Amino acid sequence: MLMNLQAKLLGIALCVLVGILATIVATRYQAPTILFALLMGLSLHSFYSKVNIQAGVNFCSRELLRLCVGLLGVRIAFADIVSLGITPPLIVMVSMALTMVFGVLFARSLGLSKIFGVLSGGAVAVCGVSAAAAISTVLPNDKSQEKYFAFTVIGITTFSTLSMILYPVVASYLGFSDELAGVFIGGAIHDVAQVVGAGYTISPEAGDVATYIKLLRVALLMPIVMMVFFAFKEKNSKMSGGVSVFIPGFLIMFFVLAFLKNVGVLPVWLIAFIRSLSSNLLVIAIAAIGVKTSLKQVFSLGWRPVLLMGCETIFLASLIIVGIMFFY
């Protein structure tokens, strides 16, 4: 028992160290912390071959990741989403659904796994790395899942950063008002940080609208995760270590925290603490996934995943633009 605890603590300590270093470097260079955590973890994959740290790394990459997703409930603000009116949410929800369907179908046409199609399509459609993390926790345990997740994190960060640079130019070229530019930015860019950066580059109004639209997508994360969970549940309920036939506890935690936050039960200081805790723990969990994943295996995926995620990104942006042009 003592040896098992020691083995888990060593693995956890390694992931925490990687997370701290990634945070320091990312802060220094004003870059995405999650991406640095993943890349640093990938560079330390050789440590995963050591039996005395595997238990701790596995704990961080699975149980700790689920806890992080559950804590994300405090980020949901129902009032901000309701204030948008009905048209932007409809455009965004339809675009998200079609993007996920497109991701699965195009993945299969490229000869890629349906699991990767769901994972990448969900990350593009919903909210980037957080969505990939949440969806990965309810997918069947597949031997390729870790490298799919690692590639998704790298791809989503890359395309999100490119979108942050290019989409304000696209909005200007199309002649969008600040409000419509905010709808486009918030609906089409993957990660929250890049949405905020691109939106406020245009104007304060565009930044506010983009942030609200992004919150809507974040609010839809757990319903989408539950749909993915139930879609794979029956098929994989007998798999060893696979998807549970019960609703996972972290999904319940998400909805409970979202409800408590929005009815005003949670004090401001506690909300701020939970938000900070979830962000820091997520960095550690992503570092663990990096440590578990072989960089050679990630690159062995080839050009098809790059094409898939690029097309998913363009598909989502195109749907948002078409929606704006037809309904505004």
mmCIF file of C-alpha atoms in Angstrom:
data_model
loop_
_atom_site.group_PDB
_atom_site.id
_atom_site.type_symbol
_atom_site.label_atom_id
_atom_site.label_comp_id
_atom_site.label_asym_id
_atom_site.label_seq_id
_atom_site.Cartn_x
_atom_site.Cartn_y
_atom_site.Cartn_z
ATOM 1 C CA MET A 1 0.000 0.000 0.000
ATOM 2 C CA LEU A 2 2.814 2.368 0.933
ATOM 3 C CA MET A 3 4.691 1.523 -2.258
ATOM 4 C CA ASN A 4 1.592 2.187 -4.373
ATOM 5 C CA LEU A 5 1.087 5.556 -2.670
ATOM 6 C CA GLN A 6 4.732 6.428 -3.221
ATOM 7 C CA ALA A 7 4.504 5.453 -6.891
ATOM 8 C CA LYS A 8 1.447 7.645 -7.372
ATOM 9 C CA LEU A 9 3.038 10.587 -5.565
ATOM 10 C CA LEU A 10 6.157 10.412 -7.736
ATOM 11 C CA GLY A 11 4.088 10.510 -10.909
ATOM 12 C CA ILE A 12 1.945 13.356 -9.595
ATOM 13 C CA ALA A 13 5.068 15.275 -8.569
ATOM 14 C CA LEU A 14 6.479 14.952 -12.087
ATOM 15 C CA CYS A 15 3.253 16.284 -13.634
ATOM 16 C CA VAL A 16 3.089 19.162 -11.140
ATOM 17 C CA LEU A 17 6.700 20.084 -11.925
ATOM 18 C CA VAL A 18 5.976 20.085 -15.665
ATOM 19 C CA GLY A 19 2.884 22.225 -15.044
ATOM 20 C CA ILE A 20 4.845 24.775 -13.007
ATOM 21 C CA LEU A 21 7.621 25.022 -15.613
ATOM 22 C CA ALA A 22 5.059 25.345 -18.430
ATOM 23 C CA THR A 23 3.300 28.162 -16.579
ATOM 24 C CA ILE A 24 6.563 30.031 -16.006
ATOM 25 C CA VAL A 25 7.686 29.718 -19.635
ATOM 26 C CA ALA A 26 4.245 30.535 -21.062
ATOM 27 C CA THR A 27 3.960 33.616 -18.858
ATOM 28 C CA ARG A 28 7.404 34.749 -19.900
ATOM 29 C CA TYR A 29 6.619 34.488 -23.615
ATOM 30 C CA GLN A 30 2.884 35.324 -23.460
ATOM 31 C CA ALA A 31 1.940 31.977 -25.015
ATOM 32 C CA PRO A 32 -0.758 29.328 -24.272
ATOM 33 C CA THR A 33 0.137 27.518 -21.031
ATOM 34 C CA ILE A 34 -1.766 24.380 -22.068
ATOM 35 C CA LEU A 35 0.310 24.002 -25.219
ATOM 36 C CA PHE A 36 3.597 24.352 -23.309
ATOM 37 C CA ALA A 37 2.408 21.826 -20.711
ATOM 38 C CA LEU A 38 1.586 19.322 -23.437
ATOM 39 C CA LEU A 39 4.842 19.828 -25.356
ATOM 40 C CA MET A 40 6.974 19.635 -22.217
ATOM 41 C CA GLY A 41 5.112 16.504 -21.168
ATOM 42 C CA LEU A 42 5.685 14.933 -24.590
ATOM 43 C CA SER A 43 9.412 15.627 -24.274
ATOM 44 C CA LEU A 44 9.459 13.652 -21.008
ATOM 45 C CA HIS A 45 7.644 10.581 -22.324
ATOM 46 C CA SER A 46 10.668 8.393 -21.556
ATOM 47 C CA PHE A 47 9.904 8.775 -17.839
ATOM 48 C CA TYR A 48 6.561 7.026 -18.388
ATOM 49 C CA SER A 49 8.394 3.767 -19.019
ATOM 50 C CA LYS A 50 9.432 3.801 -15.352
ATOM 51 C CA VAL A 51 6.941 1.761 -13.346
ATOM 52 C CA ASN A 52 7.352 3.902 -10.223
ATOM 53 C CA ILE A 53 5.681 6.958 -11.802
ATOM 54 C CA GLN A 54 3.044 5.440 -14.086
ATOM 55 C CA ALA A 55 0.303 5.287 -11.441
ATOM 56 C CA GLY A 56 0.599 8.981 -10.626
ATOM 57 C CA VAL A 57 0.706 10.031 -14.268
ATOM 58 C CA ASN A 58 -2.349 7.887 -15.021
ATOM 59 C CA PHE A 59 -4.171 9.455 -12.072
ATOM 60 C CA CYS A 60 -3.469 12.978 -13.310
ATOM 61 C CA SER A 61 -4.428 12.207 -16.904
ATOM 62 C CA ARG A 62 -7.782 10.651 -16.010
ATOM 63 C CA GLU A 63 -9.198 11.325 -12.523
ATOM 64 C CA LEU A 64 -7.654 14.785 -12.163
ATOM 65 C CA LEU A 65 -8.793 15.720 -15.659
ATOM 66 C CA ARG A 66 -12.378 14.776 -14.819
ATOM 67 C CA LEU A 67 -12.232 16.879 -11.656
ATOM 68 C CA CYS A 68 -11.052 19.872 -13.730
ATOM 69 C CA VAL A 69 -13.961 19.491 -16.124
ATOM 70 C CA GLY A 70 -16.431 19.294 -13.248
ATOM 71 C CA LEU A 71 -15.053 22.508 -11.753
ATOM 72 C CA LEU A 72 -15.641 24.358 -15.039
ATOM 73 C CA GLY A 73 -19.295 24.740 -14.000
ATOM 74 C CA VAL A 74 -18.466 27.962 -12.133
ATOM 75 C CA ARG A 75 -17.570 29.618 -15.459
ATOM 76 C CA ILE A 76 -21.157 29.539 -16.726
ATOM 77 C CA ALA A 77 -23.205 32.756 -16.478
ATOM 78 C CA PHE A 78 -26.794 32.183 -17.602
ATOM 79 C CA ALA A 79 -27.677 35.894 -17.511
ATOM 80 C CA ASP A 80 -25.005 36.766 -20.083
ATOM 81 C CA ILE A 81 -26.262 34.063 -22.426
ATOM 82 C CA VAL A 82 -29.937 35.046 -22.113
ATOM 83 C CA SER A 83 -29.076 38.697 -22.826
ATOM 84 C CA LEU A 84 -27.955 37.787 -26.350
ATOM 85 C CA GLY A 85 -31.460 37.185 -27.651
ATOM 86 C CA ILE A 86 -32.542 34.192 -29.752
ATOM 87 C CA THR A 87 -30.870 34.683 -33.169
ATOM 88 C CA PRO A 88 -27.153 34.425 -32.234
ATOM 89 C CA PRO A 89 -27.692 31.312 -30.087
ATOM 90 C CA LEU A 90 -29.603 29.604 -32.904
ATOM 91 C CA ILE A 91 -26.878 30.380 -35.433
ATOM 92 C CA VAL A 92 -24.190 29.156 -33.062
ATOM 93 C CA MET A 93 -25.989 25.982 -31.939
ATOM 94 C CA VAL A 94 -26.847 24.892 -35.485
ATOM 95 C CA SER A 95 -23.270 25.596 -36.611
ATOM 96 C CA MET A 96 -21.857 23.616 -33.682
ATOM 97 C CA ALA A 97 -24.075 20.602 -34.383
ATOM 98 C CA LEU A 98 -23.282 20.585 -38.099
ATOM 99 C CA THR A 99 -19.547 20.945 -37.409
ATOM 100 C CA MET A 100 -19.544 17.903 -35.136
ATOM 101 C CA VAL A 101 -21.443 15.856 -37.726
ATOM 102 C CA PHE A 102 -19.056 17.074 -40.426
ATOM 103 C CA GLY A 103 -16.081 16.106 -38.249
ATOM 104 C CA VAL A 104 -17.277 12.521 -37.821
ATOM 105 C CA LEU A 105 -18.223 12.038 -41.488
ATOM 106 C CA PHE A 106 -15.067 13.646 -42.876
ATOM 107 C CA ALA A 107 -12.893 11.679 -40.432
ATOM 108 C CA ARG A 108 -14.380 8.435 -41.701
ATOM 109 C CA SER A 109 -13.918 9.508 -45.330
ATOM 110 C CA LEU A 110 -10.221 10.143 -44.564
ATOM 111 C CA GLY A 111 -9.893 6.708 -42.988
ATOM 112 C CA LEU A 112 -9.575 8.118 -39.462
ATOM 113 C CA SER A 113 -11.242 6.821 -36.317
ATOM 114 C CA LYS A 114 -14.765 7.935 -35.442
ATOM 115 C CA ILE A 115 -13.403 8.707 -31.973
ATOM 116 C CA PHE A 116 -10.958 11.221 -33.447
ATOM 117 C CA GLY A 117 -13.764 12.744 -35.514
ATOM 118 C CA VAL A 118 -15.880 13.243 -32.382
ATOM 119 C CA LEU A 119 -12.942 14.570 -30.378
ATOM 120 C CA SER A 120 -11.656 17.036 -32.974
ATOM 121 C CA GLY A 121 -15.131 18.087 -34.123
ATOM 122 C CA GLY A 122 -16.209 18.703 -30.544
ATOM 123 C CA ALA A 123 -13.064 20.695 -29.759
ATOM 124 C CA VAL A 124 -13.560 22.917 -32.823
ATOM 125 C CA ALA A 125 -17.309 23.306 -32.354
ATOM 126 C CA VAL A 126 -17.456 23.934 -28.614
ATOM 127 C CA CYS A 127 -14.535 25.506 -26.765
ATOM 128 C CA GLY A 128 -11.175 24.139 -27.774
ATOM 129 C CA VAL A 129 -8.957 22.323 -25.282
ATOM 130 C CA SER A 130 -11.582 22.280 -22.500
ATOM 131 C CA ALA A 131 -14.057 20.567 -24.828
ATOM 132 C CA ALA A 132 -11.444 18.055 -25.963
ATOM 133 C CA ALA A 133 -10.631 17.298 -22.322
ATOM 134 C CA ALA A 134 -14.282 16.859 -21.361
ATOM 135 C CA ILE A 135 -15.212 14.743 -24.382
ATOM 136 C CA SER A 136 -12.147 12.511 -23.993
ATOM 137 C CA THR A 137 -13.279 11.519 -20.499
ATOM 138 C CA VAL A 138 -16.480 9.886 -21.795
ATOM 139 C CA LEU A 139 -15.076 8.246 -24.915
ATOM 140 C CA PRO A 140 -14.223 4.525 -24.824
ATOM 141 C CA ASN A 141 -10.726 3.683 -23.637
ATOM 142 C CA ASP A 142 -8.928 3.218 -26.937
ATOM 143 C CA LYS A 143 -5.214 2.536 -27.369
ATOM 144 C CA SER A 144 -4.991 5.505 -29.742
ATOM 145 C CA GLN A 145 -7.016 7.916 -27.600
ATOM 146 C CA GLU A 146 -4.038 9.564 -25.895
ATOM 147 C CA LYS A 147 -2.298 10.436 -29.169
ATOM 148 C CA TYR A 148 -5.603 11.623 -30.648
ATOM 149 C CA PHE A 149 -6.031 13.940 -27.685
ATOM 150 C CA ALA A 150 -2.456 15.210 -27.890
ATOM 151 C CA PHE A 151 -2.812 15.942 -31.591
ATOM 152 C CA THR A 152 -6.147 17.669 -30.974
ATOM 153 C CA VAL A 153 -4.591 19.969 -28.363
ATOM 154 C CA ILE A 154 -1.722 20.888 -30.692
ATOM 155 C CA GLY A 155 -4.064 21.381 -33.650
ATOM 156 C CA ILE A 156 -6.712 23.338 -31.781
ATOM 157 C CA THR A 157 -4.120 25.701 -30.303
ATOM 158 C CA THR A 158 -2.493 26.275 -33.680
ATOM 159 C CA PHE A 159 -5.714 26.899 -35.599
ATOM 160 C CA SER A 160 -7.155 29.013 -32.788
ATOM 161 C CA THR A 161 -4.080 31.248 -32.800
ATOM 162 C CA LEU A 162 -4.221 31.607 -36.585
ATOM 163 C CA SER A 163 -7.933 32.424 -36.329
ATOM 164 C CA MET A 164 -7.235 35.129 -33.751
ATOM 165 C CA ILE A 165 -4.950 36.829 -36.267
ATOM 166 C CA LEU A 166 -7.001 36.310 -39.431
ATOM 167 C CA TYR A 167 -10.661 36.543 -38.389
ATOM 168 C CA PRO A 168 -10.661 40.253 -37.459
ATOM 169 C CA VAL A 169 -9.350 40.887 -40.992
ATOM 170 C CA VAL A 170 -12.101 38.687 -42.426
ATOM 171 C CA ALA A 171 -14.772 40.517 -40.382
ATOM 172 C CA SER A 172 -13.483 43.863 -41.639
ATOM 173 C CA TYR A 173 -13.370 42.651 -45.261
ATOM 174 C CA LEU A 174 -16.979 41.440 -45.035
ATOM 175 C CA GLY A 175 -18.070 44.797 -43.631
ATOM 176 C CA PHE A 176 -19.454 43.421 -40.359
ATOM 177 C CA SER A 177 -20.505 45.906 -37.699
ATOM 178 C CA ASP A 178 -18.828 45.606 -34.302
ATOM 179 C CA GLU A 179 -21.748 43.549 -32.991
ATOM 180 C CA LEU A 180 -21.743 41.148 -35.949
ATOM 181 C CA ALA A 181 -17.959 40.904 -35.814
ATOM 182 C CA GLY A 182 -18.324 39.857 -32.182
ATOM 183 C CA VAL A 183 -20.864 37.169 -33.135
ATOM 184 C CA PHE A 184 -18.477 35.869 -35.804
ATOM 185 C CA ILE A 185 -15.389 35.934 -33.562
ATOM 186 C CA GLY A 186 -17.169 34.353 -30.590
ATOM 187 C CA GLY A 187 -18.830 31.699 -32.724
ATOM 188 C CA ALA A 188 -15.886 30.676 -34.880
ATOM 189 C CA ILE A 189 -12.704 30.807 -32.757
ATOM 190 C CA HIS A 190 -12.012 27.797 -30.567
ATOM 191 C CA ASP A 191 -10.366 28.882 -27.304
ATOM 192 C CA VAL A 192 -11.599 31.587 -24.931
ATOM 193 C CA ALA A 193 -8.302 33.471 -24.736
ATOM 194 C CA GLN A 194 -8.080 33.823 -28.513
ATOM 195 C CA VAL A 195 -11.734 34.909 -28.699
ATOM 196 C CA VAL A 196 -11.092 37.682 -26.190
ATOM 197 C CA GLY A 197 -7.889 38.709 -27.956
ATOM 198 C CA ALA A 198 -9.478 38.881 -31.404
ATOM 199 C CA GLY A 199 -12.713 40.519 -30.212
ATOM 200 C CA TYR A 200 -11.121 43.364 -28.297
ATOM 201 C CA THR A 201 -8.680 43.920 -31.146
ATOM 202 C CA ILE A 202 -11.675 45.154 -33.155
ATOM 203 C CA SER A 203 -13.446 47.204 -30.447
ATOM 204 C CA PRO A 204 -14.764 46.972 -26.862
ATOM 205 C CA GLU A 205 -18.281 46.234 -28.173
ATOM 206 C CA ALA A 206 -17.032 43.465 -30.447
ATOM 207 C CA GLY A 207 -15.031 42.025 -27.542
ATOM 208 C CA ASP A 208 -18.050 42.013 -25.222
ATOM 209 C CA VAL A 209 -20.310 40.328 -27.791
ATOM 210 C CA ALA A 210 -17.614 37.799 -28.706
ATOM 211 C CA THR A 211 -17.163 36.909 -25.046
ATOM 212 C CA TYR A 212 -20.908 36.402 -24.537
ATOM 213 C CA ILE A 213 -21.165 34.205 -27.636
ATOM 214 C CA LYS A 214 -18.219 32.187 -26.422
ATOM 215 C CA LEU A 215 -19.930 31.717 -23.051
ATOM 216 C CA LEU A 216 -22.907 30.267 -24.873
ATOM 217 C CA ARG A 217 -20.669 27.681 -26.504
ATOM 218 C CA VAL A 218 -19.070 26.879 -23.148
ATOM 219 C CA ALA A 219 -22.528 26.494 -21.599
ATOM 220 C CA LEU A 220 -23.374 23.888 -24.217
ATOM 221 C CA LEU A 221 -20.287 21.825 -23.371
ATOM 222 C CA MET A 222 -21.870 19.511 -20.832
ATOM 223 C CA PRO A 223 -25.060 18.767 -22.823
ATOM 224 C CA ILE A 224 -22.812 17.811 -25.742
ATOM 225 C CA VAL A 225 -20.575 15.689 -23.496
ATOM 226 C CA MET A 226 -23.664 13.906 -22.180
ATOM 227 C CA MET A 227 -24.845 13.205 -25.726
ATOM 228 C CA VAL A 228 -21.435 11.763 -26.597
ATOM 229 C CA PHE A 229 -21.506 9.745 -23.382
ATOM 230 C CA PHE A 230 -24.887 8.176 -24.145
ATOM 231 C CA ALA A 231 -23.989 7.649 -27.816
ATOM 232 C CA PHE A 232 -21.033 5.452 -26.834
ATOM 233 C CA LYS A 233 -22.492 4.004 -23.615
ATOM 234 C CA GLU A 234 -24.451 1.031 -24.931
ATOM 235 C CA LYS A 235 -21.835 0.045 -27.453
ATOM 236 C CA ASN A 236 -19.020 0.113 -24.921
ATOM 237 C CA SER A 237 -20.733 -0.670 -21.615
ATOM 238 C CA LYS A 238 -19.096 -4.105 -21.464
ATOM 239 C CA MET A 239 -15.612 -2.913 -22.257
ATOM 240 C CA SER A 240 -13.075 -3.283 -19.488
ATOM 241 C CA GLY A 241 -12.352 0.151 -18.141
ATOM 242 C CA GLY A 242 -14.694 1.625 -20.735
ATOM 243 C CA VAL A 243 -17.578 4.029 -20.402
ATOM 244 C CA SER A 244 -19.677 3.624 -17.284
ATOM 245 C CA VAL A 245 -23.388 2.950 -17.634
ATOM 246 C CA PHE A 246 -24.030 5.638 -15.017
ATOM 247 C CA ILE A 247 -23.767 9.386 -15.476
ATOM 248 C CA PRO A 248 -20.205 10.314 -14.419
ATOM 249 C CA GLY A 249 -19.855 12.264 -11.205
ATOM 250 C CA PHE A 250 -17.937 15.087 -12.854
ATOM 251 C CA LEU A 251 -20.946 15.844 -15.100
ATOM 252 C CA ILE A 252 -23.150 16.115 -12.034
ATOM 253 C CA MET A 253 -20.538 18.336 -10.378
ATOM 254 C CA PHE A 254 -20.508 20.627 -13.418
ATOM 255 C CA PHE A 255 -24.268 21.197 -13.383
ATOM 256 C CA VAL A 256 -24.430 21.575 -9.596
ATOM 257 C CA LEU A 257 -21.680 24.195 -9.564
ATOM 258 C CA ALA A 258 -23.242 26.022 -12.521
ATOM 259 C CA PHE A 259 -26.603 26.104 -10.727
ATOM 260 C CA LEU A 260 -25.151 27.224 -7.385
ATOM 261 C CA LYS A 261 -23.091 29.933 -9.067
ATOM 262 C CA ASN A 262 -26.056 31.324 -11.004
ATOM 263 C CA VAL A 263 -28.487 31.375 -8.081
ATOM 264 C CA GLY A 264 -25.943 33.366 -6.074
ATOM 265 C CA VAL A 265 -25.186 30.780 -3.396
ATOM 266 C CA LEU A 266 -21.437 30.712 -3.983
ATOM 267 C CA PRO A 267 -19.475 33.741 -2.698
ATOM 268 C CA VAL A 268 -17.326 35.644 -5.168
ATOM 269 C CA TRP A 269 -14.077 34.623 -3.487
ATOM 270 C CA LEU A 270 -14.989 30.929 -3.730
ATOM 271 C CA ILE A 271 -15.898 31.239 -7.413
ATOM 272 C CA ALA A 272 -12.554 32.930 -8.089
ATOM 273 C CA PHE A 273 -10.731 30.220 -6.119
ATOM 274 C CA ILE A 274 -12.463 27.378 -8.009
ATOM 275 C CA ARG A 275 -11.782 29.043 -11.383
ATOM 276 C CA SER A 276 -8.106 29.394 -10.522
ATOM 277 C CA LEU A 277 -7.932 25.856 -9.142
ATOM 278 C CA SER A 278 -9.537 24.338 -12.248
ATOM 279 C CA SER A 279 -7.167 26.243 -14.543
ATOM 280 C CA ASN A 280 -4.069 25.136 -12.611
ATOM 281 C CA LEU A 281 -5.181 21.527 -12.282
ATOM 282 C CA LEU A 282 -5.996 21.415 -15.996
ATOM 283 C CA VAL A 283 -2.396 22.366 -16.792
ATOM 284 C CA ILE A 284 -1.186 19.471 -14.623
ATOM 285 C CA ALA A 285 -3.630 17.038 -16.257
ATOM 286 C CA ILE A 286 -2.585 18.082 -19.762
ATOM 287 C CA ALA A 287 1.071 17.694 -18.757
ATOM 288 C CA ALA A 288 0.267 14.142 -17.640
ATOM 289 C CA ILE A 289 -1.356 13.357 -20.975
ATOM 290 C CA GLY A 290 1.799 14.630 -22.655
ATOM 291 C CA VAL A 291 4.006 12.399 -20.494
ATOM 292 C CA LYS A 292 1.846 9.381 -21.376
ATOM 293 C CA THR A 293 1.920 10.082 -25.107
ATOM 294 C CA SER A 294 4.686 9.115 -27.490
ATOM 295 C CA LEU A 295 5.607 11.994 -29.812
ATOM 296 C CA LYS A 296 6.518 9.422 -32.432
ATOM 297 C CA GLN A 297 2.981 8.040 -32.284
ATOM 298 C CA VAL A 298 1.494 11.532 -32.579
ATOM 299 C CA PHE A 299 3.460 12.258 -35.737
ATOM 300 C CA SER A 300 2.592 8.829 -37.092
ATOM 301 C CA LEU A 301 -0.973 10.080 -37.530
ATOM 302 C CA GLY A 302 0.193 11.837 -40.698
ATOM 303 C CA TRP A 303 -1.394 14.637 -42.704
ATOM 304 C CA ARG A 304 -5.002 13.486 -42.472
ATOM 305 C CA PRO A 305 -5.691 14.843 -38.954
ATOM 306 C CA VAL A 306 -4.229 18.223 -39.968
ATOM 307 C CA LEU A 307 -6.526 18.334 -42.991
ATOM 308 C CA LEU A 308 -9.483 17.242 -40.854
ATOM 309 C CA MET A 309 -9.022 19.932 -38.202
ATOM 310 C CA GLY A 310 -8.293 22.610 -40.782
ATOM 311 C CA CYS A 311 -11.468 21.766 -42.693
ATOM 312 C CA GLU A 312 -13.503 21.650 -39.463
ATOM 313 C CA THR A 313 -12.224 25.130 -38.582
ATOM 314 C CA ILE A 314 -13.098 26.552 -42.007
ATOM 315 C CA PHE A 315 -16.465 24.776 -42.009
ATOM 316 C CA LEU A 316 -17.497 26.288 -38.654
ATOM 317 C CA ALA A 317 -16.386 29.799 -39.668
ATOM 318 C CA SER A 318 -18.257 29.514 -42.975
ATOM 319 C CA LEU A 319 -21.468 28.459 -41.245
ATOM 320 C CA ILE A 320 -21.297 31.420 -38.849
ATOM 321 C CA ILE A 321 -20.719 33.831 -41.757
ATOM 322 C CA VAL A 322 -23.624 32.384 -43.740
ATOM 323 C CA GLY A 323 -25.870 32.582 -40.670
ATOM 324 C CA ILE A 324 -24.980 36.219 -40.094
ATOM 325 C CA MET A 325 -25.547 37.157 -43.730
ATOM 326 C CA PHE A 326 -28.926 35.436 -43.951
ATOM 327 C CA PHE A 327 -30.431 36.351 -40.584
ATOM 328 C CA TYR A 328 -29.099 39.865 -39.957
#
